[in-house]
GROMACS .gro file of C-alpha atoms in nm:
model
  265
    1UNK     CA    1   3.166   1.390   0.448
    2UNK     CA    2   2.882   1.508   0.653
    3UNK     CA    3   2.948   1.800   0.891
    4UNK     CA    4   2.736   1.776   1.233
    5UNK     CA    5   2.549   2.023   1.274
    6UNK     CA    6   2.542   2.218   1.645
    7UNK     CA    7   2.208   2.238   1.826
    8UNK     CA    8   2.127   2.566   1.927
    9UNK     CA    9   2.166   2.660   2.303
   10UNK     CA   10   1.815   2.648   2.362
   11UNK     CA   11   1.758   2.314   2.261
   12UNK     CA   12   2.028   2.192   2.478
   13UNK     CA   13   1.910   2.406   2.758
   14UNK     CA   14   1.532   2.231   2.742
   15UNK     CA   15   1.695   1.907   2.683
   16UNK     CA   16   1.865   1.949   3.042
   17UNK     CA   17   1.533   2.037   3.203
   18UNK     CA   18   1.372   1.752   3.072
   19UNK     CA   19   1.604   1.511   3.211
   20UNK     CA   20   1.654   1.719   3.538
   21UNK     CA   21   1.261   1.684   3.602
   22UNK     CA   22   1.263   1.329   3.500
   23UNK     CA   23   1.459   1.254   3.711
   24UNK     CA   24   1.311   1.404   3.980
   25UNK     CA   25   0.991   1.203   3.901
   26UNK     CA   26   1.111   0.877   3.929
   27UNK     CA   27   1.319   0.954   4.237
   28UNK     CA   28   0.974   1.029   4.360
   29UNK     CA   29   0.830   0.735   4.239
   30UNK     CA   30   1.143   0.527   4.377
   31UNK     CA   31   1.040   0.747   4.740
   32UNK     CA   32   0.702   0.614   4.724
   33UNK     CA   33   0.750   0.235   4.614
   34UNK     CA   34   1.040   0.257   4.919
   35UNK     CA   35   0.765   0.354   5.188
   36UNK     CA   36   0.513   0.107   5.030
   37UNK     CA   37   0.789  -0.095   5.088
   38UNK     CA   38   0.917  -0.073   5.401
   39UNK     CA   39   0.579  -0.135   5.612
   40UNK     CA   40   0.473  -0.475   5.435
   41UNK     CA   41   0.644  -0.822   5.515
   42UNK     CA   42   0.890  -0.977   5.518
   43UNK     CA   43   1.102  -0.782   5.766
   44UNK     CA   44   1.484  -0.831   5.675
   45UNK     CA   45   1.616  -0.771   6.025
   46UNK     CA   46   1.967  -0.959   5.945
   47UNK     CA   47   2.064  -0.755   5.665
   48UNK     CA   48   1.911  -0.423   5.874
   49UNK     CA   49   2.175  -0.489   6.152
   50UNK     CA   50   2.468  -0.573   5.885
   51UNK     CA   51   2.398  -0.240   5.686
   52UNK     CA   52   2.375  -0.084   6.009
   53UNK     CA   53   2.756  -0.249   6.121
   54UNK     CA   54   2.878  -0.099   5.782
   55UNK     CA   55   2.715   0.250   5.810
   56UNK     CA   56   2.795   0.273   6.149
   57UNK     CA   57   3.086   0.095   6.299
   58UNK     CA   58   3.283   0.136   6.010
   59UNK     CA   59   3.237   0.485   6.022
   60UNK     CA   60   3.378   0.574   6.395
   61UNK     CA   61   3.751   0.581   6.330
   62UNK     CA   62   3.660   0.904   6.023
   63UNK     CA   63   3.409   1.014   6.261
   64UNK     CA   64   3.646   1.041   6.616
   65UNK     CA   65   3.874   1.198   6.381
   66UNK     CA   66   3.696   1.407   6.235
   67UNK     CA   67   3.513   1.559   6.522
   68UNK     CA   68   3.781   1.559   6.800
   69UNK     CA   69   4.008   1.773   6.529
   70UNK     CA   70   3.715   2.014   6.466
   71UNK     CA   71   3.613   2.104   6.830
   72UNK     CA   72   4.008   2.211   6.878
   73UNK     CA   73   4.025   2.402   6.537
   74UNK     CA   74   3.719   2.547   6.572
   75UNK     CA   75   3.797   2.634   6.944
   76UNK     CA   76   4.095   2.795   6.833
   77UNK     CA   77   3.979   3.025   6.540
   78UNK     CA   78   3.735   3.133   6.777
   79UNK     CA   79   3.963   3.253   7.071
   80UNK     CA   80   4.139   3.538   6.900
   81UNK     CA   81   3.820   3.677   6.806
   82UNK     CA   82   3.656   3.690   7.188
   83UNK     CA   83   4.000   3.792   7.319
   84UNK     CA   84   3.966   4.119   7.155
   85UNK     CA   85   3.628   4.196   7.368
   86UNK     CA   86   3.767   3.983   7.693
   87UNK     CA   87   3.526   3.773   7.676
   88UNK     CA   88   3.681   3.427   7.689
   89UNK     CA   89   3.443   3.306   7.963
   90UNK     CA   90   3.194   3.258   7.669
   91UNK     CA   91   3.417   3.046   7.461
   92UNK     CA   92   3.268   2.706   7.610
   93UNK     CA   93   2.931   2.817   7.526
   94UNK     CA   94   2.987   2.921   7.200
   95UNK     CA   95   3.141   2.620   7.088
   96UNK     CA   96   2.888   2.437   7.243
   97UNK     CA   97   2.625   2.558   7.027
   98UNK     CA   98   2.834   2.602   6.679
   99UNK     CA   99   2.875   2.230   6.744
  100UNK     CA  100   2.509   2.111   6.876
  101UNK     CA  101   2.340   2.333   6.651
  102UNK     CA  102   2.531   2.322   6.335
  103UNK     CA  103   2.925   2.190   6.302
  104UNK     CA  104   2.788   1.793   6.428
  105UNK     CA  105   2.511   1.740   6.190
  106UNK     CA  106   2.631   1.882   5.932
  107UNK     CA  107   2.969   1.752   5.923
  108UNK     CA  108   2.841   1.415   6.003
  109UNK     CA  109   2.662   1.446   5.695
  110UNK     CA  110   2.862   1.499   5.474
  111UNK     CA  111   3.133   1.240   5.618
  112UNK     CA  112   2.861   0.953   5.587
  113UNK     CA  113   2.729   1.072   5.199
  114UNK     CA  114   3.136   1.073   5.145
  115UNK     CA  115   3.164   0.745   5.284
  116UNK     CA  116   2.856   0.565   5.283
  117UNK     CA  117   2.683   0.732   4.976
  118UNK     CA  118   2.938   0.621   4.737
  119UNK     CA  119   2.987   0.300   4.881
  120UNK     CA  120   2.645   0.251   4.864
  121UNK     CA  121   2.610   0.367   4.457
  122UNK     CA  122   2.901   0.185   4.384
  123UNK     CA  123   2.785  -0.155   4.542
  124UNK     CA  124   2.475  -0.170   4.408
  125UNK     CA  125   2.544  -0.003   4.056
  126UNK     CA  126   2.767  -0.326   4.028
  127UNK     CA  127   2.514  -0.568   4.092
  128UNK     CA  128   2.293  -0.380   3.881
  129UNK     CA  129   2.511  -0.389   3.560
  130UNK     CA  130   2.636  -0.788   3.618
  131UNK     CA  131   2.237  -0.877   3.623
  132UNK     CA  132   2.299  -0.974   4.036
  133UNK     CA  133   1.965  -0.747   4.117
  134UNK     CA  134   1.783  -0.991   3.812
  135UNK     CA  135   1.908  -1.272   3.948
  136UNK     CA  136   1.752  -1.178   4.291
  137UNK     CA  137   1.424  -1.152   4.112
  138UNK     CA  138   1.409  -1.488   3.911
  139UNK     CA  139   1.544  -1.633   4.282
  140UNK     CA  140   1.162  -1.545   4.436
  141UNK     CA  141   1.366  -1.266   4.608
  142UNK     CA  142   1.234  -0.880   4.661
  143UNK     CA  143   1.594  -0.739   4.556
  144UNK     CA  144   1.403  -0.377   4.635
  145UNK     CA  145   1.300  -0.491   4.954
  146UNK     CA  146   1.660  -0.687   5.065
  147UNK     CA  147   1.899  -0.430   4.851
  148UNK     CA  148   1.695  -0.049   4.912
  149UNK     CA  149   1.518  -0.082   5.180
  150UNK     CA  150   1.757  -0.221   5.458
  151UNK     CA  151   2.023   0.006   5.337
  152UNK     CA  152   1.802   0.392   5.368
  153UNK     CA  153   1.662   0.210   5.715
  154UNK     CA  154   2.082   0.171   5.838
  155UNK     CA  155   2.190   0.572   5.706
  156UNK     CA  156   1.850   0.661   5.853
  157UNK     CA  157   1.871   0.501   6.251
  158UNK     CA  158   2.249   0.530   6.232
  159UNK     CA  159   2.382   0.876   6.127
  160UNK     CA  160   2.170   1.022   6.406
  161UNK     CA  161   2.363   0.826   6.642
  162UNK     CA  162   2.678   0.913   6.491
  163UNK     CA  163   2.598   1.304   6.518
  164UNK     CA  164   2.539   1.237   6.855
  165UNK     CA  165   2.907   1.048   6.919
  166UNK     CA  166   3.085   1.330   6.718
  167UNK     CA  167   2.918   1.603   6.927
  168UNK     CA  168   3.054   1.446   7.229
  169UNK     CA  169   3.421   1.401   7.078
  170UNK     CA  170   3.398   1.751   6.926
  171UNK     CA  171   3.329   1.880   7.264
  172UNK     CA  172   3.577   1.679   7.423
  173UNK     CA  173   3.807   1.835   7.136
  174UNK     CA  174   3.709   2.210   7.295
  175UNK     CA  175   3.759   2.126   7.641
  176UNK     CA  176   4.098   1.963   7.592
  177UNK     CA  177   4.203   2.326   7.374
  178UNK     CA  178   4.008   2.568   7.704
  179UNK     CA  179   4.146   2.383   7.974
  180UNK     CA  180   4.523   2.379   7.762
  181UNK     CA  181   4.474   2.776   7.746
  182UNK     CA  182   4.252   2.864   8.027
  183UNK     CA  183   4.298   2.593   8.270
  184UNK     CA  184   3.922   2.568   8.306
  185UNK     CA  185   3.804   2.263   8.518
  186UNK     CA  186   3.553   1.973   8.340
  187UNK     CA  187   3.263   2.089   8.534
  188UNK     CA  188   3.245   2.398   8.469
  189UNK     CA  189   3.338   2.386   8.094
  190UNK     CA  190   3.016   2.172   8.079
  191UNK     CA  191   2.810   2.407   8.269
  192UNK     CA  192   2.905   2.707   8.057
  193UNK     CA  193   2.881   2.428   7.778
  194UNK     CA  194   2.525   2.392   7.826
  195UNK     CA  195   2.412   2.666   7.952
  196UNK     CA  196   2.247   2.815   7.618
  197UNK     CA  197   2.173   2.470   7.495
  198UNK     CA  198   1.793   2.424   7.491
  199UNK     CA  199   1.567   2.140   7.412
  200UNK     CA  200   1.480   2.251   7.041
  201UNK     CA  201   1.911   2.262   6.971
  202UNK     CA  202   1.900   1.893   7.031
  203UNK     CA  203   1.610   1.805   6.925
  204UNK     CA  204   1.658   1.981   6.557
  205UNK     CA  205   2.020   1.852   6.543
  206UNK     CA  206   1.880   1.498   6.539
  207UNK     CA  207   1.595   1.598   6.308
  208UNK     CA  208   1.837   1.734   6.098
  209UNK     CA  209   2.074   1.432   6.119
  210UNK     CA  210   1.734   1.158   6.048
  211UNK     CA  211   1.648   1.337   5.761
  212UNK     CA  212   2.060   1.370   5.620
  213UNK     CA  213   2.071   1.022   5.693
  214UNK     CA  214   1.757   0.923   5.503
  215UNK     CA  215   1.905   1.161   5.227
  216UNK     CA  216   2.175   0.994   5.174
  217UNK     CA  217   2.030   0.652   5.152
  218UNK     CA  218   1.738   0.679   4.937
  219UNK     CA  219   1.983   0.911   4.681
  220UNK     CA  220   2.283   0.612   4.683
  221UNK     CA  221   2.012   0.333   4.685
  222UNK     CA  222   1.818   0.526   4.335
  223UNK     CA  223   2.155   0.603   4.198
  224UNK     CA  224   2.253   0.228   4.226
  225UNK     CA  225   1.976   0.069   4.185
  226UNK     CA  226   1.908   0.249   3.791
  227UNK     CA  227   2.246   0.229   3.700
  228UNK     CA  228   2.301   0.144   3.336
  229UNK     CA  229   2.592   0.158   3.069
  230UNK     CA  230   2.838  -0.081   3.212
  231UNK     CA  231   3.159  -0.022   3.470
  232UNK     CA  232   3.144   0.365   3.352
  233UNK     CA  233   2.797   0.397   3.458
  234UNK     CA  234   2.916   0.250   3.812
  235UNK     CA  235   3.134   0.493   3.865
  236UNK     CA  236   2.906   0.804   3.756
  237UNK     CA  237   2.627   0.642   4.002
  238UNK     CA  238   2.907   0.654   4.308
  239UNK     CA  239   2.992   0.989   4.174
  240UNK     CA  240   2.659   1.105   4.148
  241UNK     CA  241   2.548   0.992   4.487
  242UNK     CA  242   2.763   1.212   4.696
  243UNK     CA  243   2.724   1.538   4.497
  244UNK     CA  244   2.355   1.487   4.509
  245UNK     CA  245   2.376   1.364   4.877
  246UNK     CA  246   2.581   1.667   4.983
  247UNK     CA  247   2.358   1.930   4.725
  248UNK     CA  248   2.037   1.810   4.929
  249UNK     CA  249   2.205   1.839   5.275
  250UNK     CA  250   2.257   2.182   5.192
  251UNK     CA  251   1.932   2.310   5.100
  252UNK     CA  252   1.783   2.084   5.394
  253UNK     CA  253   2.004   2.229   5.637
  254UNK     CA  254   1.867   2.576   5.509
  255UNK     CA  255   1.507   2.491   5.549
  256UNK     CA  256   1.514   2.287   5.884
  257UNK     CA  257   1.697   2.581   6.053
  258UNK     CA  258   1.490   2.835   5.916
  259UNK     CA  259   1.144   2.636   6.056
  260UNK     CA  260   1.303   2.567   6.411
  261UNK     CA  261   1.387   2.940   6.450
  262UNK     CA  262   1.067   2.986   6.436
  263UNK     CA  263   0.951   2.781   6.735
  264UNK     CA  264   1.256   2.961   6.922
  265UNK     CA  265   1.160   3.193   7.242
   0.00000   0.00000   0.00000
């Protein structure tokens, strides 16, 4: 009876690497054939607007949820803490920019690479592994063009739009938990709201949310689309698509703040 051997640390070590920056490779490569892609005929508009249903539609009952609960809880953690200085009159305009500047993308984000991502990885890692995406090819059919590239153009048009809807129900959220506690008025909740809110908030908060929601669908769409080793790999490509989604959402979140502070009076 042969005894396996164990490979030393380093070797497994290098052997993750390898695969790490292999990986990374033909994600670029699957980047680049996707923008090849997406400018040459034919133009799947149908299947643009039906991803773009399921992305976004779909999504609005987590989404109202979501951000009408976190303009009141985040309204309320931050009331204790402005009490102590009496300065409650700033509690509309702080919220107002936690949720503009950070809380709406973000959590947007990560609700739609939740959501969407795995549905996404899962959906077309099973076509992938019961020969559908093959199929599509012997059929005269671009699978890349009908499967890939309508889905990253729906997570890409859409999850701005839904940043901008949970903004306005996280807001909505704050006002109800102010006006509960310091029966401020609608007008000047807004006003106070908005004061401190500047062109460049808004305008990075949808940059950030375009390039989340491109993100997510080029990661689910690559995960999918190279699935292999049966039902298990289906699962580990739905699996892998959020925690890669949400990793890169992260770090982007990181760098796009950093370069808009700069451009900040």
């Amino acid at each position: 009876m042969k005894v396996k051997q164990k490979q030393p640390r380093r070797y497994v070590i290098s052997q993750k690497l390898d695969a790490f920056f292999i990986d990374m490779y033909s994600l670029g490569q699957f980047m680049g054939r996707f923008f090849r892609a997406v400018f040459l005929p034919p133009y799947e508009f149908k299947e643009i607007i039906k991803q773009s249903y399921a992305v976004g539609v779909k999504s609005l009952p987590l989404i109202t949820l979501t951000g009408f609960i976190t303009g009141i809880v985040f309204t309320k953690q931050s009331r204790p803490s402005l009490s102590e200085f009496g300065a409650t009159s700033w509690l509309p305009s702080l919220v107002a920019i936690a949720i503009i500047r950070a809380l709406a993308p973000l959590v947007t984000g990560l609700i739609t690479a939740g959501k969407v991502g795995s549905n996404i990885g899962a959906e077309l890692g099973s076509m992938k592994v019961t020969e559908q995406i093959d199929a599509m090819e012997v059929s005269a059919t671009n699978p890349f063009k009908f499967l890939v590239v309508t889905r990253v153009l729906a997570t890409t048009f859409m999850v701005p739009l839904l940043m901008l809807y949970m903004a306005l129900l996280a807001l909505a959220g704050a006002f109800v938990n102010v006006h509960a506690n310091e029966q401020t008025s609608f007008v000047s909740f807004i006003e106070n709201g908005f004061h401190s809110i500047n062109f460049i908030d808004i305008f990075s908060s949808v940059l950030k949310s375009i390039v989340f929601g491109f993100t997510i669908g080029i990661i689910s769409c690559y995960q999918g689309y190279n699935t292999t080793q049966g039902t298990q790999g289906v699962g580990r490509a739905a699996n892998t698509s959020v925690v890669m989604a949400m990793f890169l959402i992260f770090i982007e979140e990181i760098v796009i703040v950093q370069i808009t502070n700069w451009f900040r009076p």
